[in-house]
Amino acid sequence: MQAPCPVYQKVIRLGDWLRSKRADYKSPERKAAMLIYAAAAIHHESDWPDPPQWPDGLAG
């Protein structure tokens, strides 16, 4: 199995951070995290090219 791309890893960390903000599964943060996880899974499982790299000021 290939290692996840850097973008995928950043997106999962963002989803984890959002999910940690509110435990209530009906909260906007939790819903946003679920959408982020779904988008990351679709990207990771597809043969789509990776998106462009983040500009220097946004890498994190």
PDB file of C-alpha atoms in Angstrom:
ATOM      1  CA  MET A   1       0.000   0.000   0.000  1.00  0.00           C
ATOM      2  CA  GLN A   2       1.359   3.381  -0.926  1.00  0.00           C
ATOM      3  CA  ALA A   3       1.841   6.124   1.642  1.00  0.00           C
ATOM      4  CA  PRO A   4      -0.856   8.800   1.710  1.00  0.00           C
ATOM      5  CA  CYS A   5      -0.014  11.958  -0.198  1.00  0.00           C
ATOM      6  CA  PRO A   6       0.904  15.046   1.886  1.00  0.00           C
ATOM      7  CA  VAL A   7      -2.365  16.763   0.950  1.00  0.00           C
ATOM      8  CA  TYR A   8      -4.361  13.775   2.213  1.00  0.00           C
ATOM      9  CA  GLN A   9      -2.477  13.854   5.523  1.00  0.00           C
ATOM     10  CA  LYS A  10      -3.097  17.612   5.942  1.00  0.00           C
ATOM     11  CA  VAL A  11      -6.792  17.169   5.199  1.00  0.00           C
ATOM     12  CA  ILE A  12      -7.149  14.360   7.745  1.00  0.00           C
ATOM     13  CA  ARG A  13      -5.404  16.495  10.384  1.00  0.00           C
ATOM     14  CA  LEU A  14      -7.827  19.340   9.606  1.00  0.00           C
ATOM     15  CA  GLY A  15     -10.769  16.956  10.019  1.00  0.00           C
ATOM     16  CA  ASP A  16      -9.361  15.677  13.323  1.00  0.00           C
ATOM     17  CA  TRP A  17      -8.896  19.234  14.574  1.00  0.00           C
ATOM     18  CA  LEU A  18     -12.448  20.227  13.607  1.00  0.00           C
ATOM     19  CA  ARG A  19     -13.886  17.107  15.204  1.00  0.00           C
ATOM     20  CA  SER A  20     -12.014  17.823  18.444  1.00  0.00           C
ATOM     21  CA  LYS A  21     -13.650  21.262  18.741  1.00  0.00           C
ATOM     22  CA  ARG A  22     -17.156  19.947  19.433  1.00  0.00           C
ATOM     23  CA  ALA A  23     -18.102  16.413  20.389  1.00  0.00           C
ATOM     24  CA  ASP A  24     -21.778  16.858  19.463  1.00  0.00           C
ATOM     25  CA  TYR A  25     -22.280  14.952  16.226  1.00  0.00           C
ATOM     26  CA  LYS A  26     -24.863  17.525  15.054  1.00  0.00           C
ATOM     27  CA  SER A  27     -22.463  20.466  15.417  1.00  0.00           C
ATOM     28  CA  PRO A  28     -21.343  22.346  12.280  1.00  0.00           C
ATOM     29  CA  GLU A  29     -17.713  21.480  13.098  1.00  0.00           C
ATOM     30  CA  ARG A  30     -18.480  17.768  13.208  1.00  0.00           C
ATOM     31  CA  LYS A  31     -20.454  17.915   9.949  1.00  0.00           C
ATOM     32  CA  ALA A  32     -17.600  19.801   8.270  1.00  0.00           C
ATOM     33  CA  ALA A  33     -15.128  17.196   9.518  1.00  0.00           C
ATOM     34  CA  MET A  34     -17.230  14.366   8.041  1.00  0.00           C
ATOM     35  CA  LEU A  35     -17.356  16.145   4.659  1.00  0.00           C
ATOM     36  CA  ILE A  36     -13.589  16.664   4.798  1.00  0.00           C
ATOM     37  CA  TYR A  37     -13.005  12.971   5.568  1.00  0.00           C
ATOM     38  CA  ALA A  38     -15.274  11.955   2.696  1.00  0.00           C
ATOM     39  CA  ALA A  39     -13.510  14.259   0.241  1.00  0.00           C
ATOM     40  CA  ALA A  40     -10.105  13.004   1.391  1.00  0.00           C
ATOM     41  CA  ALA A  41     -11.177   9.382   0.970  1.00  0.00           C
ATOM     42  CA  ILE A  42     -12.471  10.041  -2.544  1.00  0.00           C
ATOM     43  CA  HIS A  43      -9.253  11.813  -3.486  1.00  0.00           C
ATOM     44  CA  HIS A  44      -7.076   9.125  -1.933  1.00  0.00           C
ATOM     45  CA  GLU A  45      -8.890   6.246  -3.634  1.00  0.00           C
ATOM     46  CA  SER A  46      -8.989   7.904  -7.042  1.00  0.00           C
ATOM     47  CA  ASP A  47      -6.374   8.264  -9.744  1.00  0.00           C
ATOM     48  CA  TRP A  48      -6.781  12.019  -9.816  1.00  0.00           C
ATOM     49  CA  PRO A  49      -3.554  14.014  -9.922  1.00  0.00           C
ATOM     50  CA  ASP A  50      -2.517  15.655  -6.684  1.00  0.00           C
ATOM     51  CA  PRO A  51      -3.547  19.310  -6.390  1.00  0.00           C
ATOM     52  CA  PRO A  52      -0.852  21.968  -6.689  1.00  0.00           C
ATOM     53  CA  GLN A  53       1.414  22.424  -3.689  1.00  0.00           C
ATOM     54  CA  TRP A  54       0.497  25.051  -1.083  1.00  0.00           C
ATOM     55  CA  PRO A  55       2.104  28.486  -1.568  1.00  0.00           C
ATOM     56  CA  ASP A  56       5.039  29.012   0.788  1.00  0.00           C
ATOM     57  CA  GLY A  57       3.088  31.145   3.269  1.00  0.00           C
ATOM     58  CA  LEU A  58       0.317  28.532   3.708  1.00  0.00           C
ATOM     59  CA  ALA A  59       2.328  25.347   4.175  1.00  0.00           C
ATOM     60  CA  GLY A  60       2.014  24.061   7.617  1.00  0.00           C
TER      61      GLY A  60
END
